Amino acid sequence: MIEPNSELIIDYELVRGNIQAIKSILPANCKIMGIIKSNAYGHDLEKSTHAMDDVIDGYGVVRLEEALKIREISLKPILAMQGVYSSDAYDILKKNNIWSVVHSMSQLPLAKQYQDDLLFWIKVNTGMNRLGIAIDELDQFQSLLKDSNVLMTHLACADNPKDKLNNTQFENFDHAWNHLENNMQRSILNSAGVFNFPDQAYDWVRPGIAMYGGIDFPGLKTAMTFRSQIISIQFLDKNERIGYGGRVKTKKPSKIAIVYCGYADGFPQTAIDGTSVIVNSYQSKIIGRVSMDLISIDITDIPDCKIGDWCELWSPDLSIVKNANKNNLISYELMTKMSNRVKRKHLNV
Ligand SMILES: *Cc1c(COP(=O)(O)O)cnc(C)c1O
């Protein structure tokens, strides 16, 4: 075995496959603003841009520097989703043809100065109460409410279609849009919204997590493989305790493998016993507390398992969603918390 390392392998063919799955449920004229904030949810901003440029219609980011990196690679629309806050930043948007969201009254004076130079997405608050202009404040934005601009909102509960807040938000959005004098384009849906409410797609949708396979819907696959090698194997009797705190006791004679990966690599420290991993195509489970650099797993029932074998923490065959749900976490957080020391490999860019 060469020096072991934890690895994050990103397969962009899977990202493109996920985008096709998103497209397959949308009307043909609906455009996709692929959300690649936070380093493309940990999938590498630049490589993701290269990989998806011919299958999406635009990019949504949060930080201005992300927008500028994409602009070096792609000529497609880029939206600064949380807006900008100074005339210096507006000048940069103008120079690089980057669109901006306006989500608050405080942004209005500057946005008006640039209203003829930039394309704006006007964000209304329909009930999430995070970002967005109150609907009754919209009339103060008159000069920005024009055909070339987009009216947008964001759903608080898109992942739970039974939640009544979804319909409240749709009604509030309809109300706002129906009172406009112009025929603005519309954008409501994030990933879960696309799958749960495709009839609300309108002109633009804004999927992020679905492109990376971080939610469970038909046709989506976890596009990253997080794995590391086994560096030690312990043969234990019944009633022996494992790891820090000795939180777990063997119920029978057991074979335990120690994997070269821990919370300092980005695997959640809080992972509970029974969290699934895959070794040599067999399901195995975490047993004992996750340490900074090591994870212990039960390989009692896995034939021929040896030092140097790879253990997958999540992968296309072991959904990151399953792992997240089991531990009351969300895939978004797992994806964006992968640490720098994990060795990156990129397939099918
Ligand atoms: C992050 C974000 C999205 C994408 O959300 P996903 O759940 O990852 O699809 C869409 N719209 C806005 C405004 C966002 O902040």
PDB file of C-alpha atoms in Angstrom, residues 48-335:
ATOM      1  CA  SER A  48     -18.286  21.912 -12.329  1.00  0.00           C
ATOM      2  CA  THR A  49     -18.658  24.920 -14.619  1.00  0.00           C
ATOM      3  CA  HIS A  50     -16.712  23.154 -17.370  1.00  0.00           C
ATOM      4  CA  ALA A  51     -18.714  19.984 -16.877  1.00  0.00           C
ATOM      5  CA  MET A  52     -22.181  21.509 -16.940  1.00  0.00           C
ATOM      6  CA  ASP A  53     -21.771  24.480 -19.265  1.00  0.00           C
ATOM      7  CA  ASP A  54     -23.507  22.854 -22.234  1.00  0.00           C
ATOM      8  CA  VAL A  55     -26.400  21.388 -20.211  1.00  0.00           C
ATOM      9  CA  ILE A  56     -27.563  24.376 -18.127  1.00  0.00           C
ATOM     10  CA  ASP A  57     -28.668  27.925 -18.982  1.00  0.00           C
ATOM     11  CA  GLY A  58     -26.998  29.967 -16.251  1.00  0.00           C
ATOM     12  CA  TYR A  59     -25.233  29.924 -12.890  1.00  0.00           C
ATOM     13  CA  GLY A  60     -26.301  31.081  -9.472  1.00  0.00           C
ATOM     14  CA  VAL A  61     -23.649  32.029  -6.921  1.00  0.00           C
ATOM     15  CA  VAL A  62     -23.442  33.884  -3.645  1.00  0.00           C
ATOM     16  CA  ARG A  63     -19.978  35.447  -3.598  1.00  0.00           C
ATOM     17  CA  LEU A  64     -18.819  37.905  -6.219  1.00  0.00           C
ATOM     18  CA  GLU A  65     -15.460  36.164  -6.536  1.00  0.00           C
ATOM     19  CA  GLU A  66     -17.282  32.967  -7.506  1.00  0.00           C
ATOM     20  CA  ALA A  67     -19.099  34.857 -10.233  1.00  0.00           C
ATOM     21  CA  LEU A  68     -15.817  36.193 -11.611  1.00  0.00           C
ATOM     22  CA  LYS A  69     -14.241  32.736 -11.679  1.00  0.00           C
ATOM     23  CA  ILE A  70     -17.188  31.406 -13.656  1.00  0.00           C
ATOM     24  CA  ARG A  71     -17.058  34.363 -16.038  1.00  0.00           C
ATOM     25  CA  GLU A  72     -13.531  33.320 -17.036  1.00  0.00           C
ATOM     26  CA  ILE A  73     -14.935  29.975 -18.168  1.00  0.00           C
ATOM     27  CA  SER A  74     -18.463  30.607 -19.372  1.00  0.00           C
ATOM     28  CA  LEU A  75     -20.387  33.262 -21.283  1.00  0.00           C
ATOM     29  CA  LYS A  76     -23.732  32.150 -19.866  1.00  0.00           C
ATOM     30  CA  PRO A  77     -25.819  34.263 -17.484  1.00  0.00           C
ATOM     31  CA  ILE A  78     -24.502  34.457 -13.924  1.00  0.00           C
ATOM     32  CA  LEU A  79     -26.673  35.595 -11.026  1.00  0.00           C
ATOM     33  CA  ALA A  80     -25.245  36.999  -7.801  1.00  0.00           C
ATOM     34  CA  MET A  81     -28.032  35.554  -5.671  1.00  0.00           C
ATOM     35  CA  GLN A  82     -27.564  37.625  -2.555  1.00  0.00           C
ATOM     36  CA  GLY A  83     -26.960  40.861  -4.377  1.00  0.00           C
ATOM     37  CA  VAL A  84     -24.122  43.325  -3.907  1.00  0.00           C
ATOM     38  CA  TYR A  85     -23.785  46.263  -1.571  1.00  0.00           C
ATOM     39  CA  SER A  86     -21.468  48.906  -2.993  1.00  0.00           C
ATOM     40  CA  SER A  87     -21.045  50.854  -6.227  1.00  0.00           C
ATOM     41  CA  ASP A  88     -17.619  49.249  -6.633  1.00  0.00           C
ATOM     42  CA  ALA A  89     -19.296  45.852  -6.683  1.00  0.00           C
ATOM     43  CA  TYR A  90     -21.979  47.088  -9.095  1.00  0.00           C
ATOM     44  CA  ASP A  91     -19.245  48.323 -11.424  1.00  0.00           C
ATOM     45  CA  ILE A  92     -17.717  44.860 -11.383  1.00  0.00           C
ATOM     46  CA  LEU A  93     -21.096  43.309 -12.194  1.00  0.00           C
ATOM     47  CA  LYS A  94     -21.553  45.742 -15.071  1.00  0.00           C
ATOM     48  CA  LYS A  95     -18.089  45.142 -16.464  1.00  0.00           C
ATOM     49  CA  ASN A  96     -18.534  41.368 -16.380  1.00  0.00           C
ATOM     50  CA  ASN A  97     -22.189  41.201 -17.327  1.00  0.00           C
ATOM     51  CA  ILE A  98     -23.304  39.582 -14.089  1.00  0.00           C
ATOM     52  CA  TRP A  99     -26.931  39.744 -12.986  1.00  0.00           C
ATOM     53  CA  SER A 100     -27.878  40.665  -9.452  1.00  0.00           C
ATOM     54  CA  VAL A 101     -30.641  39.915  -7.011  1.00  0.00           C
ATOM     55  CA  VAL A 102     -32.218  42.784  -5.120  1.00  0.00           C
ATOM     56  CA  HIS A 103     -33.839  41.476  -1.966  1.00  0.00           C
ATOM     57  CA  SER A 104     -34.162  44.433   0.369  1.00  0.00           C
ATOM     58  CA  MET A 105     -35.307  48.038   0.462  1.00  0.00           C
ATOM     59  CA  SER A 106     -31.843  49.076   1.571  1.00  0.00           C
ATOM     60  CA  GLN A 107     -30.480  48.001  -1.823  1.00  0.00           C
ATOM     61  CA  LEU A 108     -32.945  50.105  -3.791  1.00  0.00           C
ATOM     62  CA  PRO A 109     -31.050  53.401  -4.202  1.00  0.00           C
ATOM     63  CA  LEU A 110     -27.935  51.750  -5.679  1.00  0.00           C
ATOM     64  CA  ALA A 111     -29.925  49.299  -7.784  1.00  0.00           C
ATOM     65  CA  LYS A 112     -31.841  52.215  -9.343  1.00  0.00           C
ATOM     66  CA  GLN A 113     -28.578  53.860 -10.339  1.00  0.00           C
ATOM     67  CA  TYR A 114     -27.678  50.754 -12.316  1.00  0.00           C
ATOM     68  CA  GLN A 115     -31.133  49.819 -13.574  1.00  0.00           C
ATOM     69  CA  ASP A 116     -30.300  50.522 -17.223  1.00  0.00           C
ATOM     70  CA  ASP A 117     -26.946  48.715 -17.105  1.00  0.00           C
ATOM     71  CA  LEU A 118     -27.782  45.484 -15.348  1.00  0.00           C
ATOM     72  CA  LEU A 119     -30.345  42.746 -15.345  1.00  0.00           C
ATOM     73  CA  PHE A 120     -32.016  42.327 -11.951  1.00  0.00           C
ATOM     74  CA  TRP A 121     -33.877  39.550 -10.211  1.00  0.00           C
ATOM     75  CA  ILE A 122     -36.279  41.101  -7.736  1.00  0.00           C
ATOM     76  CA  LYS A 123     -36.754  38.822  -4.753  1.00  0.00           C
ATOM     77  CA  VAL A 124     -40.035  39.005  -2.867  1.00  0.00           C
ATOM     78  CA  ASN A 125     -40.636  37.569   0.560  1.00  0.00           C
ATOM     79  CA  THR A 126     -43.637  35.268   0.277  1.00  0.00           C
ATOM     80  CA  GLY A 127     -43.374  33.655   3.700  1.00  0.00           C
ATOM     81  CA  MET A 128     -39.898  32.310   4.335  1.00  0.00           C
ATOM     82  CA  ASN A 129     -39.014  35.577   6.064  1.00  0.00           C
ATOM     83  CA  ARG A 130     -35.312  35.368   5.351  1.00  0.00           C
ATOM     84  CA  LEU A 131     -34.446  37.523   2.321  1.00  0.00           C
ATOM     85  CA  GLY A 132     -36.943  39.368   0.170  1.00  0.00           C
ATOM     86  CA  ILE A 133     -38.882  42.574  -0.258  1.00  0.00           C
ATOM     87  CA  ALA A 134     -42.320  42.679   1.348  1.00  0.00           C
ATOM     88  CA  ILE A 135     -45.026  42.460  -1.301  1.00  0.00           C
ATOM     89  CA  ASP A 136     -46.519  45.806  -0.275  1.00  0.00           C
ATOM     90  CA  GLU A 137     -43.112  47.450  -0.752  1.00  0.00           C
ATOM     91  CA  LEU A 138     -42.885  46.284  -4.352  1.00  0.00           C
ATOM     92  CA  ASP A 139     -44.507  49.386  -5.810  1.00  0.00           C
ATOM     93  CA  GLN A 140     -41.462  51.381  -4.702  1.00  0.00           C
ATOM     94  CA  PHE A 141     -39.435  49.265  -7.135  1.00  0.00           C
ATOM     95  CA  GLN A 142     -41.538  50.267 -10.167  1.00  0.00           C
ATOM     96  CA  SER A 143     -38.676  51.138 -12.504  1.00  0.00           C
ATOM     97  CA  LEU A 144     -37.060  47.740 -11.831  1.00  0.00           C
ATOM     98  CA  LEU A 145     -40.233  45.751 -12.460  1.00  0.00           C
ATOM     99  CA  LYS A 146     -39.738  45.454 -16.192  1.00  0.00           C
ATOM    100  CA  ASP A 147     -39.998  42.649 -18.736  1.00  0.00           C
ATOM    101  CA  SER A 148     -36.278  41.966 -18.959  1.00  0.00           C
ATOM    102  CA  ASN A 149     -36.032  41.427 -15.194  1.00  0.00           C
ATOM    103  CA  VAL A 150     -37.160  38.410 -13.195  1.00  0.00           C
ATOM    104  CA  LEU A 151     -39.459  38.225 -10.179  1.00  0.00           C
ATOM    105  CA  MET A 152     -38.262  35.545  -7.787  1.00  0.00           C
ATOM    106  CA  THR A 153     -38.985  34.026  -4.419  1.00  0.00           C
ATOM    107  CA  HIS A 154     -37.578  31.158  -2.383  1.00  0.00           C
ATOM    108  CA  LEU A 155     -39.516  28.342  -0.689  1.00  0.00           C
ATOM    109  CA  ALA A 156     -39.005  27.471   2.969  1.00  0.00           C
ATOM    110  CA  CYS A 157     -40.509  23.963   2.862  1.00  0.00           C
ATOM    111  CA  ALA A 158     -40.056  22.714  -0.712  1.00  0.00           C
ATOM    112  CA  ASP A 159     -38.761  19.391   0.627  1.00  0.00           C
ATOM    113  CA  ASN A 160     -42.010  18.795   2.493  1.00  0.00           C
ATOM    114  CA  PRO A 161     -44.845  19.026  -0.051  1.00  0.00           C
ATOM    115  CA  LYS A 162     -47.464  18.514   2.674  1.00  0.00           C
ATOM    116  CA  ASP A 163     -46.486  21.711   4.473  1.00  0.00           C
ATOM    117  CA  LYS A 164     -49.152  24.352   4.001  1.00  0.00           C
ATOM    118  CA  LEU A 165     -46.559  27.104   3.794  1.00  0.00           C
ATOM    119  CA  ASN A 166     -45.839  25.986   0.204  1.00  0.00           C
ATOM    120  CA  ASN A 167     -49.317  26.935  -1.000  1.00  0.00           C
ATOM    121  CA  THR A 168     -49.269  30.149   1.000  1.00  0.00           C
ATOM    122  CA  GLN A 169     -46.019  31.094  -0.736  1.00  0.00           C
ATOM    123  CA  PHE A 170     -47.392  30.208  -4.202  1.00  0.00           C
ATOM    124  CA  GLU A 171     -50.502  32.331  -3.542  1.00  0.00           C
ATOM    125  CA  ASN A 172     -48.487  35.276  -2.278  1.00  0.00           C
ATOM    126  CA  PHE A 173     -46.201  35.047  -5.301  1.00  0.00           C
ATOM    127  CA  ASP A 174     -49.172  34.916  -7.688  1.00  0.00           C
ATOM    128  CA  HIS A 175     -50.660  37.918  -5.939  1.00  0.00           C
ATOM    129  CA  ALA A 176     -47.423  39.889  -6.345  1.00  0.00           C
ATOM    130  CA  TRP A 177     -46.990  38.911  -9.990  1.00  0.00           C
ATOM    131  CA  ASN A 178     -50.614  39.575 -10.946  1.00  0.00           C
ATOM    132  CA  HIS A 179     -50.337  43.143  -9.700  1.00  0.00           C
ATOM    133  CA  LEU A 180     -47.353  43.975 -11.893  1.00  0.00           C
ATOM    134  CA  GLU A 181     -47.906  46.198 -14.875  1.00  0.00           C
ATOM    135  CA  ASN A 182     -45.328  44.275 -16.878  1.00  0.00           C
ATOM    136  CA  ASN A 183     -44.944  40.670 -17.813  1.00  0.00           C
ATOM    137  CA  MET A 184     -41.854  39.844 -15.767  1.00  0.00           C
ATOM    138  CA  GLN A 185     -40.255  36.412 -15.942  1.00  0.00           C
ATOM    139  CA  ARG A 186     -40.713  34.245 -12.847  1.00  0.00           C
ATOM    140  CA  SER A 187     -38.526  31.937 -10.748  1.00  0.00           C
ATOM    141  CA  ILE A 188     -39.585  30.058  -7.616  1.00  0.00           C
ATOM    142  CA  LEU A 189     -38.191  26.558  -7.414  1.00  0.00           C
ATOM    143  CA  ASN A 190     -35.045  25.088  -5.891  1.00  0.00           C
ATOM    144  CA  SER A 191     -34.214  21.377  -6.265  1.00  0.00           C
ATOM    145  CA  ALA A 192     -36.891  19.870  -4.041  1.00  0.00           C
ATOM    146  CA  GLY A 193     -39.371  22.338  -5.524  1.00  0.00           C
ATOM    147  CA  VAL A 194     -38.616  21.091  -9.044  1.00  0.00           C
ATOM    148  CA  PHE A 195     -39.480  17.534  -8.053  1.00  0.00           C
ATOM    149  CA  ASN A 196     -42.402  18.293  -5.741  1.00  0.00           C
ATOM    150  CA  PHE A 197     -44.033  21.212  -7.591  1.00  0.00           C
ATOM    151  CA  PRO A 198     -43.042  21.036 -11.284  1.00  0.00           C
ATOM    152  CA  ASP A 199     -46.177  23.013 -12.228  1.00  0.00           C
ATOM    153  CA  GLN A 200     -44.583  26.061 -10.544  1.00  0.00           C
ATOM    154  CA  ALA A 201     -41.498  25.986 -12.801  1.00  0.00           C
ATOM    155  CA  TYR A 202     -42.306  29.104 -14.913  1.00  0.00           C
ATOM    156  CA  ASP A 203     -39.289  30.683 -16.678  1.00  0.00           C
ATOM    157  CA  TRP A 204     -36.313  29.724 -14.508  1.00  0.00           C
ATOM    158  CA  VAL A 205     -35.680  27.062 -11.865  1.00  0.00           C
ATOM    159  CA  ARG A 206     -32.720  27.161  -9.486  1.00  0.00           C
ATOM    160  CA  PRO A 207     -31.611  23.631  -8.608  1.00  0.00           C
ATOM    161  CA  GLY A 208     -28.457  23.124  -6.577  1.00  0.00           C
ATOM    162  CA  ILE A 209     -28.356  20.003  -4.425  1.00  0.00           C
ATOM    163  CA  ALA A 210     -30.192  17.827  -6.977  1.00  0.00           C
ATOM    164  CA  MET A 211     -27.406  18.325  -9.531  1.00  0.00           C
ATOM    165  CA  TYR A 212     -25.020  16.743  -7.061  1.00  0.00           C
ATOM    166  CA  GLY A 213     -27.384  13.967  -6.052  1.00  0.00           C
ATOM    167  CA  GLY A 214     -27.915  15.213  -2.485  1.00  0.00           C
ATOM    168  CA  ILE A 215     -31.674  14.592  -2.396  1.00  0.00           C
ATOM    169  CA  ASP A 216     -33.534  11.355  -3.044  1.00  0.00           C
ATOM    170  CA  PHE A 217     -35.620  11.531  -6.199  1.00  0.00           C
ATOM    171  CA  PRO A 218     -35.810   9.169  -9.178  1.00  0.00           C
ATOM    172  CA  GLY A 219     -32.858   9.504 -11.530  1.00  0.00           C
ATOM    173  CA  LEU A 220     -30.547  11.257  -9.034  1.00  0.00           C
ATOM    174  CA  LYS A 221     -27.264   9.775  -7.848  1.00  0.00           C
ATOM    175  CA  THR A 222     -24.676  10.961  -5.324  1.00  0.00           C
ATOM    176  CA  ALA A 223     -21.974  12.300  -7.641  1.00  0.00           C
ATOM    177  CA  MET A 224     -19.147  12.161  -5.108  1.00  0.00           C
ATOM    178  CA  THR A 225     -17.396   9.145  -3.653  1.00  0.00           C
ATOM    179  CA  PHE A 226     -15.824   9.754  -0.249  1.00  0.00           C
ATOM    180  CA  ARG A 227     -13.549   6.862   0.638  1.00  0.00           C
ATOM    181  CA  SER A 228     -10.414   5.809   2.460  1.00  0.00           C
ATOM    182  CA  GLN A 229      -8.365   2.700   3.106  1.00  0.00           C
ATOM    183  CA  ILE A 230      -8.353   0.222   5.978  1.00  0.00           C
ATOM    184  CA  ILE A 231      -5.060   0.518   7.888  1.00  0.00           C
ATOM    185  CA  SER A 232      -5.616  -1.973  10.723  1.00  0.00           C
ATOM    186  CA  ILE A 233      -7.845  -4.889  11.686  1.00  0.00           C
ATOM    187  CA  GLN A 234      -8.758  -5.923  15.249  1.00  0.00           C
ATOM    188  CA  PHE A 235     -10.088  -9.321  16.277  1.00  0.00           C
ATOM    189  CA  LEU A 236     -12.192  -8.827  19.401  1.00  0.00           C
ATOM    190  CA  ASP A 237     -13.977 -11.144  21.834  1.00  0.00           C
ATOM    191  CA  LYS A 238     -17.524 -10.716  23.002  1.00  0.00           C
ATOM    192  CA  ASN A 239     -18.075  -7.782  25.431  1.00  0.00           C
ATOM    193  CA  GLU A 240     -15.090  -5.696  24.350  1.00  0.00           C
ATOM    194  CA  ARG A 241     -15.487  -1.938  24.004  1.00  0.00           C
ATOM    195  CA  ILE A 242     -14.365   0.114  20.991  1.00  0.00           C
ATOM    196  CA  GLY A 243     -12.941   3.607  20.546  1.00  0.00           C
ATOM    197  CA  TYR A 244     -13.138   6.811  22.630  1.00  0.00           C
ATOM    198  CA  GLY A 245     -15.535   6.507  25.515  1.00  0.00           C
ATOM    199  CA  GLY A 246     -15.873   2.831  24.694  1.00  0.00           C
ATOM    200  CA  ARG A 247     -19.405   3.664  23.680  1.00  0.00           C
ATOM    201  CA  VAL A 248     -20.137   0.320  22.102  1.00  0.00           C
ATOM    202  CA  LYS A 249     -19.576  -3.230  23.345  1.00  0.00           C
ATOM    203  CA  THR A 250     -19.229  -6.212  21.000  1.00  0.00           C
ATOM    204  CA  LYS A 251     -22.173  -8.612  21.208  1.00  0.00           C
ATOM    205  CA  LYS A 252     -20.140 -11.502  19.764  1.00  0.00           C
ATOM    206  CA  PRO A 253     -16.571 -12.166  18.647  1.00  0.00           C
ATOM    207  CA  SER A 254     -15.997  -9.481  16.040  1.00  0.00           C
ATOM    208  CA  LYS A 255     -13.622  -8.344  13.341  1.00  0.00           C
ATOM    209  CA  ILE A 256     -13.220  -4.571  13.359  1.00  0.00           C
ATOM    210  CA  ALA A 257     -11.482  -2.559  10.626  1.00  0.00           C
ATOM    211  CA  ILE A 258      -9.920   0.832  11.256  1.00  0.00           C
ATOM    212  CA  VAL A 259     -10.345   3.230   8.328  1.00  0.00           C
ATOM    213  CA  TYR A 260      -7.905   6.079   7.628  1.00  0.00           C
ATOM    214  CA  CYS A 261     -10.460   8.885   7.772  1.00  0.00           C
ATOM    215  CA  GLY A 262     -12.136  10.866  10.512  1.00  0.00           C
ATOM    216  CA  TYR A 263     -13.965  14.054  11.344  1.00  0.00           C
ATOM    217  CA  ALA A 264     -10.939  16.115  10.308  1.00  0.00           C
ATOM    218  CA  ASP A 265     -11.574  14.824   6.770  1.00  0.00           C
ATOM    219  CA  GLY A 266     -15.199  15.910   6.871  1.00  0.00           C
ATOM    220  CA  PHE A 267     -16.938  12.805   8.108  1.00  0.00           C
ATOM    221  CA  PRO A 268     -19.396  13.820  10.849  1.00  0.00           C
ATOM    222  CA  GLN A 269     -18.066  13.259  14.351  1.00  0.00           C
ATOM    223  CA  THR A 270     -21.616  12.676  15.536  1.00  0.00           C
ATOM    224  CA  ALA A 271     -22.167   9.640  13.254  1.00  0.00           C
ATOM    225  CA  ILE A 272     -23.976   6.971  15.227  1.00  0.00           C
ATOM    226  CA  ASP A 273     -23.370   3.221  15.402  1.00  0.00           C
ATOM    227  CA  GLY A 274     -25.036   1.524  12.468  1.00  0.00           C
ATOM    228  CA  THR A 275     -24.288   4.277   9.945  1.00  0.00           C
ATOM    229  CA  SER A 276     -23.698   2.443   6.658  1.00  0.00           C
ATOM    230  CA  VAL A 277     -20.439   2.225   4.741  1.00  0.00           C
ATOM    231  CA  ILE A 278     -19.395  -0.051   1.873  1.00  0.00           C
ATOM    232  CA  VAL A 279     -16.318  -2.294   1.813  1.00  0.00           C
ATOM    233  CA  ASN A 280     -15.555  -4.437  -1.228  1.00  0.00           C
ATOM    234  CA  SER A 281     -19.184  -4.052  -2.379  1.00  0.00           C
ATOM    235  CA  TYR A 282     -20.495  -5.299   0.977  1.00  0.00           C
ATOM    236  CA  GLN A 283     -22.494  -3.193   3.418  1.00  0.00           C
ATOM    237  CA  SER A 284     -20.711  -2.577   6.675  1.00  0.00           C
ATOM    238  CA  LYS A 285     -21.500  -0.334   9.634  1.00  0.00           C
ATOM    239  CA  ILE A 286     -19.788   2.188  11.831  1.00  0.00           C
ATOM    240  CA  ILE A 287     -19.160   0.896  15.331  1.00  0.00           C
ATOM    241  CA  GLY A 288     -17.812   3.229  18.027  1.00  0.00           C
ATOM    242  CA  ARG A 289     -17.145   6.930  18.036  1.00  0.00           C
ATOM    243  CA  VAL A 290     -15.617   8.655  15.000  1.00  0.00           C
ATOM    244  CA  SER A 291     -12.173  10.072  15.888  1.00  0.00           C
ATOM    245  CA  MET A 292     -10.272  12.912  14.266  1.00  0.00           C
ATOM    246  CA  ASP A 293      -8.406  10.646  11.853  1.00  0.00           C
ATOM    247  CA  LEU A 294      -9.988   7.210  12.191  1.00  0.00           C
ATOM    248  CA  ILE A 295     -13.306   5.419  11.902  1.00  0.00           C
ATOM    249  CA  SER A 296     -13.987   1.890  13.150  1.00  0.00           C
ATOM    250  CA  ILE A 297     -16.318  -0.371  11.186  1.00  0.00           C
ATOM    251  CA  ASP A 298     -17.631  -3.883  11.714  1.00  0.00           C
ATOM    252  CA  ILE A 299     -16.339  -6.285   9.053  1.00  0.00           C
ATOM    253  CA  THR A 300     -17.180  -9.513  10.908  1.00  0.00           C
ATOM    254  CA  ASP A 301     -19.403 -10.707   8.053  1.00  0.00           C
ATOM    255  CA  ILE A 302     -17.325  -9.452   5.126  1.00  0.00           C
ATOM    256  CA  PRO A 303     -15.243 -12.189   3.495  1.00  0.00           C
ATOM    257  CA  ASP A 304     -11.564 -11.655   2.691  1.00  0.00           C
ATOM    258  CA  CYS A 305     -11.475  -8.089   4.020  1.00  0.00           C
ATOM    259  CA  LYS A 306      -7.870  -6.957   4.493  1.00  0.00           C
ATOM    260  CA  ILE A 307      -5.633  -3.981   5.166  1.00  0.00           C
ATOM    261  CA  GLY A 308      -5.535  -1.689   2.131  1.00  0.00           C
ATOM    262  CA  ASP A 309      -9.141  -2.368   1.105  1.00  0.00           C
ATOM    263  CA  TRP A 310     -11.225   0.728   0.422  1.00  0.00           C
ATOM    264  CA  CYS A 311     -14.134   1.796   2.572  1.00  0.00           C
ATOM    265  CA  GLU A 312     -16.749   4.072   0.953  1.00  0.00           C
ATOM    266  CA  LEU A 313     -18.392   6.537   3.333  1.00  0.00           C
ATOM    267  CA  TRP A 314     -20.777   7.662   0.610  1.00  0.00           C
ATOM    268  CA  SER A 315     -20.835   7.169  -3.140  1.00  0.00           C
ATOM    269  CA  PRO A 316     -23.179   6.615  -6.085  1.00  0.00           C
ATOM    270  CA  ASP A 317     -23.882   3.198  -4.501  1.00  0.00           C
ATOM    271  CA  LEU A 318     -24.370   4.551  -0.983  1.00  0.00           C
ATOM    272  CA  SER A 319     -26.481   7.699  -1.100  1.00  0.00           C
ATOM    273  CA  ILE A 320     -25.140  10.610   0.925  1.00  0.00           C
ATOM    274  CA  VAL A 321     -28.798  11.280   1.805  1.00  0.00           C
ATOM    275  CA  LYS A 322     -29.092   7.920   3.569  1.00  0.00           C
ATOM    276  CA  ASN A 323     -26.024   8.668   5.631  1.00  0.00           C
ATOM    277  CA  ALA A 324     -27.210  12.218   6.399  1.00  0.00           C
ATOM    278  CA  ASN A 325     -30.756  11.156   7.355  1.00  0.00           C
ATOM    279  CA  LYS A 326     -29.499   8.392   9.620  1.00  0.00           C
ATOM    280  CA  ASN A 327     -27.582  11.030  11.561  1.00  0.00           C
ATOM    281  CA  ASN A 328     -30.098  13.894  11.527  1.00  0.00           C
ATOM    282  CA  LEU A 329     -27.802  15.863   9.232  1.00  0.00           C
ATOM    283  CA  ILE A 330     -28.287  17.261   5.749  1.00  0.00           C
ATOM    284  CA  SER A 331     -26.350  16.333   2.629  1.00  0.00           C
ATOM    285  CA  TYR A 332     -25.661  20.039   1.945  1.00  0.00           C
ATOM    286  CA  GLU A 333     -23.595  20.300   5.097  1.00  0.00           C
ATOM    287  CA  LEU A 334     -21.698  17.058   4.513  1.00  0.00           C
ATOM    288  CA  MET A 335     -20.822  18.105   0.950  1.00  0.00           C
TER     289      MET A 335
END
